[in-house]
């Protein structure tokens, strides 16, 4: 907690300083009742001070998130942590500098940026570099059909990453155009202690083109972005010096998105789209199976099972693609009771999404070092849905705008959800997969689960509350 007075004392040497502080809490609560639930919340306290060309801020964050899934398996993931943040900025005639550090004593990440610009910002360029460690998410997997061998698995996930980017642009009159490129890379983090671990190594490139036109309080903007990269996820078991990989999943991704809109004092509208194509490469080498359950077992249990049971491994490969169309309309109203400023707001977001997949699941058996391929099944699926997010809220400011309160409420309103998953075996026989238990279903059960009209009050809502001051 000593970070707050240290940062403030460094900058507050000048008599004429501007101070600002906020306290903010927000949460998103999603659930689907029988099979899945998810919620996330964050609270933040932030204080900042500015004197001349220098600005500094300090913040304290508290995060909490939970995910529960009970379909095919029972899976739960949780993260709960506190983090401190310190940030310093400097604004000069030809150069702007910024540095930020965030950490909780165990995990730490930092980011620095440099902006070179002409005095009138006709031309500008920005370099930014960041990295660190992010984590840790703890997950628990419980078998839906216990067999006494591996009924429960507790997994920890952390990520070490590097991020760098470049932005170049021009600002002439009311127009701003900039091009941005970013590179993100993560490497497998260390394994602390014994147990089960999830790690990844990834590389992603992203390019973005952005145009903004400002006229007073009104702003028109358009942007397009393209992301391409690959990720490799590893499931590892560590017992002393013995480390075994029991799961491996490579993913290649290409995502393209664009949007445009208008925002002003009273009105806001936005529309855009997103398309994604994801591929799971087919790896045929030994020890690179998608899932090898026997490698997740302890050495003593493996000795008992060594030649008494068949060992079955699984390989997953194929591709998935999907798209999303989104639009938003918002309206703000402004009132001045006395000298106060009161601005209620309503908004509506409308979303349509669809996707399909063709994924192959190959199971292999071996006994006494004799390999034998058993079967390959094709899982063909489709999903499309439509819905809306209804929003309301308000902004309340004191007569001199020194104090403010802002509240936003969001309610998810689903219109319909259609989903279908079919299994095609090697003989060409097709059967529908029941989303309730993962087994082929009867015609009546399958048709009931393919299309659903969900209740808004069983889908999710969000809340965001801020209070602050500035003087």
Tab-separated table of C-alpha atoms in Angstrom:
chain	number	residue	atom	x	y	z
A	1	UNK	CA	0.000	0.000	0.000
A	2	UNK	CA	3.035	2.321	0.301
A	3	UNK	CA	2.907	2.753	-3.482
A	4	UNK	CA	0.177	5.414	-3.178
A	5	UNK	CA	2.054	8.035	-1.083
A	6	UNK	CA	5.324	7.409	-2.963
A	7	UNK	CA	3.818	8.141	-6.373
A	8	UNK	CA	1.871	11.166	-5.156
A	9	UNK	CA	4.839	12.743	-3.348
A	10	UNK	CA	7.106	12.450	-6.396
A	11	UNK	CA	4.815	14.559	-8.555
A	12	UNK	CA	3.027	16.781	-6.059
A	13	UNK	CA	6.020	19.040	-5.438
A	14	UNK	CA	4.371	21.789	-7.483
A	15	UNK	CA	1.822	24.000	-5.809
A	16	UNK	CA	-0.591	24.021	-8.759
A	17	UNK	CA	-1.466	20.363	-9.190
A	18	UNK	CA	-4.637	18.677	-10.430
A	19	UNK	CA	-5.927	15.685	-8.482
A	20	UNK	CA	-8.464	13.034	-9.463
A	21	UNK	CA	-9.618	9.798	-7.905
A	22	UNK	CA	-12.198	7.118	-8.584
A	23	UNK	CA	-13.631	4.042	-6.935
A	24	UNK	CA	-15.194	1.573	-9.344
A	25	UNK	CA	-16.860	-1.823	-9.063
A	26	UNK	CA	-18.252	-3.834	-11.937
A	27	UNK	CA	-19.464	-7.356	-12.527
A	28	UNK	CA	-20.775	-9.672	-15.219
A	29	UNK	CA	-22.947	-12.606	-14.202
A	30	UNK	CA	-23.769	-15.281	-16.768
A	31	UNK	CA	-25.409	-18.618	-16.342
A	32	UNK	CA	-27.272	-21.288	-18.289
A	33	UNK	CA	-28.808	-22.948	-15.292
A	34	UNK	CA	-28.391	-26.689	-15.656
A	35	UNK	CA	-25.037	-27.069	-17.433
A	36	UNK	CA	-22.969	-23.897	-17.086
A	37	UNK	CA	-22.514	-20.740	-15.058
A	38	UNK	CA	-19.965	-17.942	-15.105
A	39	UNK	CA	-19.410	-14.681	-13.290
A	40	UNK	CA	-16.630	-12.120	-12.993
A	41	UNK	CA	-16.226	-9.005	-10.853
A	42	UNK	CA	-13.613	-6.293	-10.294
A	43	UNK	CA	-13.237	-3.449	-7.827
A	44	UNK	CA	-10.707	-0.656	-8.299
A	45	UNK	CA	-9.510	2.345	-6.315
A	46	UNK	CA	-7.469	4.849	-8.335
A	47	UNK	CA	-5.834	8.150	-7.469
A	48	UNK	CA	-3.898	10.447	-9.797
A	49	UNK	CA	-2.129	13.802	-9.745
A	50	UNK	CA	-0.906	16.043	-12.552
A	51	UNK	CA	1.530	18.941	-12.358
A	52	UNK	CA	2.667	20.643	-15.525
A	53	UNK	CA	3.906	18.068	-18.024
A	54	UNK	CA	3.955	15.180	-15.545
A	55	UNK	CA	1.149	12.886	-14.461
A	56	UNK	CA	1.219	9.961	-12.050
A	57	UNK	CA	-1.404	7.541	-10.808
A	58	UNK	CA	-1.688	4.574	-8.492
A	59	UNK	CA	-4.426	1.981	-8.248
A	60	UNK	CA	-5.428	-1.100	-6.343
A	61	UNK	CA	-7.420	-3.835	-8.128
A	62	UNK	CA	-9.347	-6.822	-6.776
A	63	UNK	CA	-10.437	-9.518	-9.262
A	64	UNK	CA	-12.651	-12.538	-8.898
A	65	UNK	CA	-13.984	-14.918	-11.553
A	66	UNK	CA	-15.660	-18.335	-11.534
A	67	UNK	CA	-16.621	-20.748	-14.291
A	68	UNK	CA	-18.632	-23.932	-13.811
A	69	UNK	CA	-19.382	-26.532	-16.498
A	70	UNK	CA	-21.316	-29.778	-16.010
A	71	UNK	CA	-21.700	-31.486	-19.357
A	72	UNK	CA	-19.585	-34.464	-20.453
A	73	UNK	CA	-17.312	-33.591	-17.461
A	74	UNK	CA	-17.499	-31.446	-14.364
A	75	UNK	CA	-15.070	-28.542	-14.719
A	76	UNK	CA	-14.641	-25.505	-12.498
A	77	UNK	CA	-12.118	-22.648	-12.880
A	78	UNK	CA	-11.431	-19.865	-10.412
A	79	UNK	CA	-9.208	-16.820	-10.083
A	80	UNK	CA	-9.125	-14.436	-7.128
A	81	UNK	CA	-6.345	-11.914	-6.593
A	82	UNK	CA	-5.267	-8.418	-5.587
A	83	UNK	CA	-2.956	-6.273	-7.711
A	84	UNK	CA	-1.292	-2.894	-7.323
A	85	UNK	CA	-0.646	-0.555	-10.244
A	86	UNK	CA	1.676	2.431	-10.698
A	87	UNK	CA	1.770	4.626	-13.792
A	88	UNK	CA	3.803	7.682	-14.803
A	89	UNK	CA	3.346	9.866	-17.904
A	90	UNK	CA	5.211	12.834	-19.311
A	91	UNK	CA	3.969	15.186	-22.044
A	92	UNK	CA	6.590	17.298	-23.837
A	93	UNK	CA	6.856	19.341	-27.035
A	94	UNK	CA	8.131	16.552	-29.292
A	95	UNK	CA	8.008	13.533	-27.016
A	96	UNK	CA	5.502	11.754	-24.766
A	97	UNK	CA	6.653	9.013	-22.377
A	98	UNK	CA	4.635	6.525	-20.344
A	99	UNK	CA	5.428	3.575	-18.099
A	100	UNK	CA	3.108	1.265	-16.159
A	101	UNK	CA	3.757	-1.604	-13.764
A	102	UNK	CA	1.193	-4.033	-12.325
A	103	UNK	CA	1.811	-6.843	-9.868
A	104	UNK	CA	0.800	-8.683	-6.730
A	105	UNK	CA	4.220	-9.648	-5.338
A	106	UNK	CA	4.302	-13.008	-7.156
A	107	UNK	CA	3.282	-12.118	-10.709
A	108	UNK	CA	4.448	-8.927	-12.387
A	109	UNK	CA	3.976	-7.246	-15.764
A	110	UNK	CA	5.062	-3.865	-17.149
A	111	UNK	CA	4.561	-1.737	-20.233
A	112	UNK	CA	6.437	1.305	-21.611
A	113	UNK	CA	5.666	3.533	-24.587
A	114	UNK	CA	7.319	6.410	-26.432
A	115	UNK	CA	5.477	8.803	-28.728
A	116	UNK	CA	7.338	11.090	-31.148
A	117	UNK	CA	5.266	13.860	-32.708
A	118	UNK	CA	5.468	17.275	-34.294
A	119	UNK	CA	4.276	20.208	-32.137
A	120	UNK	CA	0.950	20.286	-33.978
A	121	UNK	CA	0.772	16.426	-34.093
A	122	UNK	CA	0.598	16.495	-37.879
A	123	UNK	CA	2.746	13.369	-37.807
A	124	UNK	CA	3.215	11.005	-34.883
A	125	UNK	CA	4.688	7.595	-34.165
A	126	UNK	CA	4.503	5.385	-31.095
A	127	UNK	CA	6.615	2.449	-29.917
A	128	UNK	CA	5.419	0.296	-27.037
A	129	UNK	CA	6.954	-2.698	-25.323
A	130	UNK	CA	5.581	-4.836	-22.512
A	131	UNK	CA	5.775	-8.208	-20.880
A	132	UNK	CA	5.696	-10.184	-17.681
A	133	UNK	CA	3.793	-12.994	-16.042
A	134	UNK	CA	0.038	-13.355	-15.800
A	135	UNK	CA	-1.682	-15.856	-13.548
A	136	UNK	CA	-2.724	-17.941	-11.868
A	137	UNK	CA	-5.987	-19.645	-12.863
A	138	UNK	CA	-6.808	-22.804	-10.938
A	139	UNK	CA	-9.138	-25.390	-12.424
A	140	UNK	CA	-10.627	-28.653	-11.182
A	141	UNK	CA	-11.770	-31.498	-13.441
A	142	UNK	CA	-13.987	-34.256	-12.036
A	143	UNK	CA	-14.801	-37.359	-14.028
A	144	UNK	CA	-18.451	-37.868	-14.878
A	145	UNK	CA	-17.881	-41.640	-14.640
A	146	UNK	CA	-15.419	-42.359	-11.808
A	147	UNK	CA	-13.277	-45.465	-12.275
A	148	UNK	CA	-10.864	-45.108	-9.361
A	149	UNK	CA	-7.847	-44.351	-11.582
A	150	UNK	CA	-8.143	-40.621	-12.270
A	151	UNK	CA	-11.354	-39.171	-10.904
A	152	UNK	CA	-10.185	-35.644	-10.006
A	153	UNK	CA	-7.517	-33.407	-11.551
A	154	UNK	CA	-6.489	-29.972	-10.246
A	155	UNK	CA	-4.671	-27.831	-12.817
A	156	UNK	CA	-2.854	-24.498	-12.511
A	157	UNK	CA	-2.363	-22.111	-15.459
A	158	UNK	CA	0.034	-19.170	-15.785
A	159	UNK	CA	1.452	-17.268	-18.767
A	160	UNK	CA	4.719	-15.463	-19.465
A	161	UNK	CA	4.414	-13.075	-22.387
A	162	UNK	CA	6.073	-10.366	-24.471
A	163	UNK	CA	4.197	-7.677	-26.387
A	164	UNK	CA	5.525	-5.011	-28.735
A	165	UNK	CA	3.983	-2.707	-31.265
A	166	UNK	CA	4.279	0.293	-33.551
A	167	UNK	CA	1.757	3.024	-34.402
A	168	UNK	CA	2.243	5.663	-37.112
A	169	UNK	CA	-0.285	8.281	-38.112
A	170	UNK	CA	-1.198	11.785	-39.079
A	171	UNK	CA	-3.599	14.360	-37.679
A	172	UNK	CA	-4.723	17.154	-39.981
A	173	UNK	CA	-7.572	19.424	-39.000
A	174	UNK	CA	-10.408	17.326	-37.659
A	175	UNK	CA	-9.103	14.109	-39.222
A	176	UNK	CA	-6.862	11.447	-37.696
A	177	UNK	CA	-5.557	8.373	-39.527
A	178	UNK	CA	-3.220	5.811	-38.027
A	179	UNK	CA	-1.885	2.342	-38.777
A	180	UNK	CA	-0.956	-0.002	-35.954
A	181	UNK	CA	0.957	-3.282	-35.806
A	182	UNK	CA	1.300	-5.527	-32.751
A	183	UNK	CA	3.190	-8.709	-31.969
A	184	UNK	CA	2.371	-10.947	-29.014
A	185	UNK	CA	4.353	-13.952	-27.857
A	186	UNK	CA	3.990	-16.226	-24.846
A	187	UNK	CA	6.337	-18.974	-23.659
A	188	UNK	CA	5.825	-21.939	-21.362
A	189	UNK	CA	6.218	-20.813	-17.787
A	190	UNK	CA	8.052	-22.778	-15.070
A	191	UNK	CA	6.416	-25.645	-13.171
A	192	UNK	CA	6.392	-24.900	-9.450
A	193	UNK	CA	5.972	-27.949	-7.242
A	194	UNK	CA	4.293	-31.202	-8.189
A	195	UNK	CA	0.891	-31.711	-9.783
A	196	UNK	CA	-0.914	-30.924	-13.018
A	197	UNK	CA	-0.219	-27.802	-15.087
A	198	UNK	CA	-1.622	-26.111	-18.185
A	199	UNK	CA	0.877	-24.083	-20.228
A	200	UNK	CA	0.941	-22.525	-23.684
A	201	UNK	CA	3.346	-21.058	-26.236
A	202	UNK	CA	1.758	-18.692	-28.737
A	203	UNK	CA	2.584	-16.122	-31.391
A	204	UNK	CA	0.078	-13.614	-32.778
A	205	UNK	CA	0.350	-10.705	-35.197
A	206	UNK	CA	-2.303	-8.008	-35.428
A	207	UNK	CA	-2.671	-5.100	-37.839
A	208	UNK	CA	-5.174	-2.276	-37.440
A	209	UNK	CA	-6.251	0.697	-39.591
A	210	UNK	CA	-8.211	3.498	-37.900
A	211	UNK	CA	-9.831	6.751	-39.051
A	212	UNK	CA	-11.474	9.356	-36.770
A	213	UNK	CA	-13.210	12.619	-37.603
A	214	UNK	CA	-13.928	14.971	-34.695
A	215	UNK	CA	-16.187	18.003	-34.750
A	216	UNK	CA	-16.733	19.389	-31.264
A	217	UNK	CA	-18.491	16.725	-29.189
A	218	UNK	CA	-19.265	14.641	-32.292
A	219	UNK	CA	-16.947	11.883	-33.471
A	220	UNK	CA	-17.121	9.635	-36.513
A	221	UNK	CA	-14.827	6.642	-36.584
A	222	UNK	CA	-14.045	3.582	-38.701
A	223	UNK	CA	-11.536	0.836	-38.082
A	224	UNK	CA	-10.541	-2.562	-39.412
A	225	UNK	CA	-8.265	-5.172	-37.850
A	226	UNK	CA	-6.728	-8.500	-38.843
A	227	UNK	CA	-5.200	-11.027	-36.451
A	228	UNK	CA	-3.254	-14.153	-37.367
A	229	UNK	CA	-1.296	-16.557	-35.250
A	230	UNK	CA	-0.931	-19.927	-33.638
A	231	UNK	CA	-1.108	-21.297	-30.127
A	232	UNK	CA	0.093	-24.552	-28.583
A	233	UNK	CA	-1.486	-25.737	-25.329
A	234	UNK	CA	0.180	-28.372	-23.142
A	235	UNK	CA	-1.182	-30.465	-20.286
A	236	UNK	CA	1.724	-31.531	-18.055
A	237	UNK	CA	2.142	-33.732	-14.999
A	238	UNK	CA	5.148	-33.207	-12.745
A	239	UNK	CA	6.284	-35.611	-10.037
A	240	UNK	CA	9.721	-34.614	-8.776
A	241	UNK	CA	12.056	-34.572	-11.771
A	242	UNK	CA	9.633	-36.652	-13.847
A	243	UNK	CA	7.552	-34.501	-16.254
A	244	UNK	CA	5.067	-36.040	-18.697
A	245	UNK	CA	2.891	-34.378	-21.306
A	246	UNK	CA	-0.574	-35.954	-21.271
A	247	UNK	CA	-2.352	-33.358	-23.470
A	248	UNK	CA	-1.393	-31.256	-26.473
A	249	UNK	CA	-3.585	-29.040	-28.655
A	250	UNK	CA	-2.268	-26.795	-31.473
A	251	UNK	CA	-4.568	-24.068	-32.852
A	252	UNK	CA	-4.079	-21.803	-35.885
A	253	UNK	CA	-6.319	-18.755	-36.090
A	254	UNK	CA	-7.236	-15.974	-38.521
A	255	UNK	CA	-9.667	-13.276	-37.407
A	256	UNK	CA	-10.894	-10.279	-39.418
A	257	UNK	CA	-13.101	-7.517	-38.032
A	258	UNK	CA	-14.352	-4.052	-38.912
A	259	UNK	CA	-16.732	-1.487	-37.453
A	260	UNK	CA	-17.809	2.104	-37.826
A	261	UNK	CA	-20.027	4.515	-36.003
A	262	UNK	CA	-20.868	7.897	-34.546
A	263	UNK	CA	-20.835	9.215	-30.996
A	264	UNK	CA	-21.969	12.609	-29.771
A	265	UNK	CA	-23.343	14.353	-26.748
A	266	UNK	CA	-26.782	12.770	-27.060
A	267	UNK	CA	-26.590	9.955	-29.623
A	268	UNK	CA	-24.360	6.980	-30.341
A	269	UNK	CA	-24.580	4.283	-32.955
A	270	UNK	CA	-22.180	1.599	-34.092
A	271	UNK	CA	-22.232	-1.377	-36.445
A	272	UNK	CA	-19.620	-3.958	-37.325
A	273	UNK	CA	-18.770	-7.531	-38.076
A	274	UNK	CA	-16.269	-10.223	-37.165
A	275	UNK	CA	-15.138	-13.397	-38.944
A	276	UNK	CA	-12.910	-16.105	-37.528
A	277	UNK	CA	-11.353	-19.276	-38.964
A	278	UNK	CA	-9.691	-21.758	-36.582
A	279	UNK	CA	-7.776	-24.886	-37.534
A	280	UNK	CA	-6.605	-27.833	-35.448
A	281	UNK	CA	-3.621	-29.364	-37.299
A	282	UNK	CA	-3.343	-33.138	-37.583
A	283	UNK	CA	-0.261	-34.415	-35.729
A	284	UNK	CA	0.475	-38.125	-36.259
A	285	UNK	CA	3.749	-38.474	-34.325
A	286	UNK	CA	3.956	-40.523	-31.164
A	287	UNK	CA	3.842	-38.511	-27.910
A	288	UNK	CA	1.999	-35.701	-29.702
A	289	UNK	CA	-1.508	-37.024	-29.142
A	290	UNK	CA	-4.246	-34.594	-28.161
A	291	UNK	CA	-4.963	-36.632	-25.037
A	292	UNK	CA	-3.067	-39.566	-23.524
A	293	UNK	CA	-4.863	-40.341	-20.237
A	294	UNK	CA	-2.328	-42.943	-19.096
A	295	UNK	CA	0.428	-40.328	-18.939
A	296	UNK	CA	-1.635	-38.418	-16.392
A	297	UNK	CA	-1.434	-41.350	-13.949
A	298	UNK	CA	1.153	-41.801	-11.237
A	299	UNK	CA	4.116	-44.168	-11.611
A	300	UNK	CA	2.829	-46.677	-9.037
A	301	UNK	CA	-0.527	-46.974	-10.774
A	302	UNK	CA	1.115	-47.314	-14.187
A	303	UNK	CA	3.156	-50.296	-12.951
A	304	UNK	CA	-0.031	-52.084	-11.993
A	305	UNK	CA	-1.718	-51.254	-15.306
A	306	UNK	CA	1.359	-51.624	-17.531
A	307	UNK	CA	0.336	-54.689	-19.565
A	308	UNK	CA	-3.022	-55.596	-18.061
A	309	UNK	CA	-5.147	-53.021	-19.926
A	310	UNK	CA	-5.234	-51.511	-23.364
A	311	UNK	CA	-3.941	-47.957	-23.516
A	312	UNK	CA	-6.109	-45.595	-25.523
A	313	UNK	CA	-4.966	-42.221	-26.868
A	314	UNK	CA	-6.950	-39.580	-28.757
A	315	UNK	CA	-6.158	-37.158	-31.570
A	316	UNK	CA	-8.356	-34.181	-32.416
A	317	UNK	CA	-8.067	-32.271	-35.703
A	318	UNK	CA	-10.261	-30.304	-38.076
A	319	UNK	CA	-11.471	-26.748	-38.493
A	320	UNK	CA	-14.095	-24.300	-37.248
A	321	UNK	CA	-15.318	-20.979	-38.604
A	322	UNK	CA	-17.908	-18.449	-37.645
A	323	UNK	CA	-19.090	-14.874	-37.964
A	324	UNK	CA	-20.785	-12.201	-35.916
A	325	UNK	CA	-22.757	-9.051	-36.809
A	326	UNK	CA	-23.205	-6.396	-34.157
A	327	UNK	CA	-24.988	-3.036	-33.937
A	328	UNK	CA	-25.553	-0.559	-31.115
A	329	UNK	CA	-27.819	2.438	-30.570
A	330	UNK	CA	-27.555	4.689	-27.524
A	331	UNK	CA	-29.350	7.834	-26.373
A	332	UNK	CA	-28.365	10.210	-23.583
A	333	UNK	CA	-30.543	12.901	-22.016
A	334	UNK	CA	-29.182	15.946	-20.213
A	335	UNK	CA	-30.854	17.821	-17.382
A	336	UNK	CA	-29.640	20.566	-15.069
A	337	UNK	CA	-31.557	20.458	-11.763
A	338	UNK	CA	-30.161	23.486	-9.967
A	339	UNK	CA	-26.481	23.600	-10.911
A	340	UNK	CA	-26.150	19.806	-11.032
A	341	UNK	CA	-25.743	17.801	-14.231
A	342	UNK	CA	-27.898	14.680	-14.571
A	343	UNK	CA	-27.589	12.531	-17.722
A	344	UNK	CA	-29.655	9.319	-17.901
A	345	UNK	CA	-28.866	6.931	-20.720
A	346	UNK	CA	-30.453	4.014	-22.550
A	347	UNK	CA	-28.847	1.718	-25.118
A	348	UNK	CA	-29.461	-1.418	-27.119
A	349	UNK	CA	-26.936	-3.841	-28.632
A	350	UNK	CA	-28.112	-6.367	-31.209
A	351	UNK	CA	-26.055	-9.449	-32.077
A	352	UNK	CA	-26.374	-12.258	-34.599
A	353	UNK	CA	-23.744	-15.012	-34.703
A	354	UNK	CA	-23.343	-18.319	-36.481
A	355	UNK	CA	-20.655	-20.939	-36.817
A	356	UNK	CA	-19.934	-24.473	-37.938
A	357	UNK	CA	-17.248	-27.077	-37.438
A	358	UNK	CA	-15.877	-30.311	-38.889
A	359	UNK	CA	-13.683	-31.965	-36.261
A	360	UNK	CA	-12.273	-35.497	-36.405
A	361	UNK	CA	-11.718	-37.563	-33.281
A	362	UNK	CA	-9.314	-40.470	-33.743
A	363	UNK	CA	-8.835	-43.037	-30.979
A	364	UNK	CA	-5.788	-45.316	-30.904
A	365	UNK	CA	-5.068	-48.371	-28.796
A	366	UNK	CA	-1.807	-50.120	-28.062
A	367	UNK	CA	-0.705	-53.015	-25.895
A	368	UNK	CA	2.818	-54.236	-25.233
A	369	UNK	CA	4.269	-51.693	-27.677
A	370	UNK	CA	1.969	-52.896	-30.467
A	371	UNK	CA	0.170	-49.937	-32.059
A	372	UNK	CA	-3.277	-50.398	-33.535
A	373	UNK	CA	-5.549	-47.662	-34.869
A	374	UNK	CA	-9.123	-48.306	-33.828
A	375	UNK	CA	-11.502	-45.740	-35.287
A	376	UNK	CA	-12.010	-42.185	-36.493
A	377	UNK	CA	-15.261	-40.266	-36.088
A	378	UNK	CA	-16.305	-36.961	-37.637
A	379	UNK	CA	-18.192	-34.514	-35.451
A	380	UNK	CA	-20.093	-31.989	-37.575
A	381	UNK	CA	-21.775	-29.133	-35.774
A	382	UNK	CA	-23.555	-25.861	-36.342
A	383	UNK	CA	-24.834	-23.092	-34.125
A	384	UNK	CA	-26.537	-19.775	-34.703
A	385	UNK	CA	-28.102	-17.351	-32.300
A	386	UNK	CA	-29.569	-13.878	-32.052
A	387	UNK	CA	-30.026	-11.636	-29.077
A	388	UNK	CA	-29.754	-8.179	-27.610
A	389	UNK	CA	-28.206	-6.400	-24.653
A	390	UNK	CA	-30.453	-3.783	-23.076
A	391	UNK	CA	-28.642	-1.075	-21.150
A	392	UNK	CA	-29.569	1.797	-18.897
A	393	UNK	CA	-27.728	4.086	-16.513
A	394	UNK	CA	-26.952	7.637	-15.556
A	395	UNK	CA	-24.197	10.173	-14.850
A	396	UNK	CA	-24.610	12.634	-11.968
A	397	UNK	CA	-22.123	15.505	-11.547
A	398	UNK	CA	-21.869	18.213	-8.892
A	399	UNK	CA	-22.324	21.904	-9.839
A	400	UNK	CA	-18.591	22.462	-10.350
A	401	UNK	CA	-18.104	18.971	-11.821
A	402	UNK	CA	-15.774	18.124	-8.918
A	403	UNK	CA	-17.679	14.999	-7.894
A	404	UNK	CA	-19.503	12.460	-10.017
A	405	UNK	CA	-21.381	9.169	-9.849
A	406	UNK	CA	-21.864	6.882	-12.845
A	407	UNK	CA	-24.032	3.750	-12.978
A	408	UNK	CA	-24.585	1.323	-15.870
A	409	UNK	CA	-26.863	-1.727	-15.907
A	410	UNK	CA	-26.910	-4.344	-18.676
A	411	UNK	CA	-29.365	-7.175	-19.270
A	412	UNK	CA	-28.824	-9.910	-21.869
A	413	UNK	CA	-32.003	-10.622	-23.856
A	414	UNK	CA	-31.631	-13.756	-26.034
A	415	UNK	CA	-34.009	-14.204	-28.944
A	416	UNK	CA	-33.170	-17.776	-29.960
A	417	UNK	CA	-30.358	-20.316	-29.947
A	418	UNK	CA	-30.041	-23.182	-32.436
A	419	UNK	CA	-27.384	-25.860	-32.072
A	420	UNK	CA	-26.773	-29.216	-33.685
A	421	UNK	CA	-23.974	-31.756	-33.371
A	422	UNK	CA	-23.821	-34.951	-35.407
A	423	UNK	CA	-21.428	-37.889	-35.219
A	424	UNK	CA	-20.464	-39.691	-38.432
A	425	UNK	CA	-18.559	-42.957	-38.012
A	426	UNK	CA	-16.265	-44.687	-40.509
A	427	UNK	CA	-19.159	-46.602	-42.064
A	428	UNK	CA	-20.982	-43.347	-42.839
A	429	UNK	CA	-23.708	-43.824	-40.237
A	430	UNK	CA	-24.909	-40.528	-38.744
A	431	UNK	CA	-26.357	-39.945	-35.288
A	432	UNK	CA	-27.200	-36.788	-33.370
A	433	UNK	CA	-25.241	-36.070	-30.212
A	434	UNK	CA	-27.274	-35.144	-27.154
A	435	UNK	CA	-25.951	-31.938	-25.582
A	436	UNK	CA	-27.092	-33.196	-22.234
A	437	UNK	CA	-24.791	-36.187	-21.818
A	438	UNK	CA	-22.633	-36.439	-24.922
A	439	UNK	CA	-24.309	-39.616	-26.207
A	440	UNK	CA	-26.382	-40.155	-29.359
A	441	UNK	CA	-29.959	-39.189	-28.612
A	442	UNK	CA	-33.426	-40.079	-29.749
A	443	UNK	CA	-35.181	-37.925	-32.331
A	444	UNK	CA	-37.565	-36.358	-29.803
A	445	UNK	CA	-34.823	-35.441	-27.315
A	446	UNK	CA	-32.514	-34.091	-30.021
A	447	UNK	CA	-35.136	-31.895	-31.671
A	448	UNK	CA	-36.053	-30.431	-28.295
A	449	UNK	CA	-32.457	-29.405	-27.592
A	450	UNK	CA	-31.579	-28.119	-31.070
A	451	UNK	CA	-33.569	-24.898	-30.711
A	452	UNK	CA	-34.071	-23.048	-27.457
A	453	UNK	CA	-35.799	-19.860	-26.393
A	454	UNK	CA	-33.876	-18.796	-23.308
A	455	UNK	CA	-35.265	-16.675	-20.509
A	456	UNK	CA	-33.490	-13.301	-20.119
A	457	UNK	CA	-33.405	-13.691	-16.353
A	458	UNK	CA	-31.561	-16.999	-16.668
A	459	UNK	CA	-28.951	-15.725	-19.128
A	460	UNK	CA	-27.002	-12.886	-17.576
A	461	UNK	CA	-26.666	-9.267	-16.554
A	462	UNK	CA	-23.932	-6.748	-15.788
A	463	UNK	CA	-23.436	-3.781	-13.466
A	464	UNK	CA	-20.826	-0.989	-13.399
A	465	UNK	CA	-20.713	1.663	-10.640
A	466	UNK	CA	-18.145	4.478	-10.315
A	467	UNK	CA	-17.777	7.388	-7.912
A	468	UNK	CA	-15.026	9.941	-8.144
A	469	UNK	CA	-13.670	13.425	-7.670
A	470	UNK	CA	-11.420	15.847	-9.533
A	471	UNK	CA	-10.029	19.251	-8.502
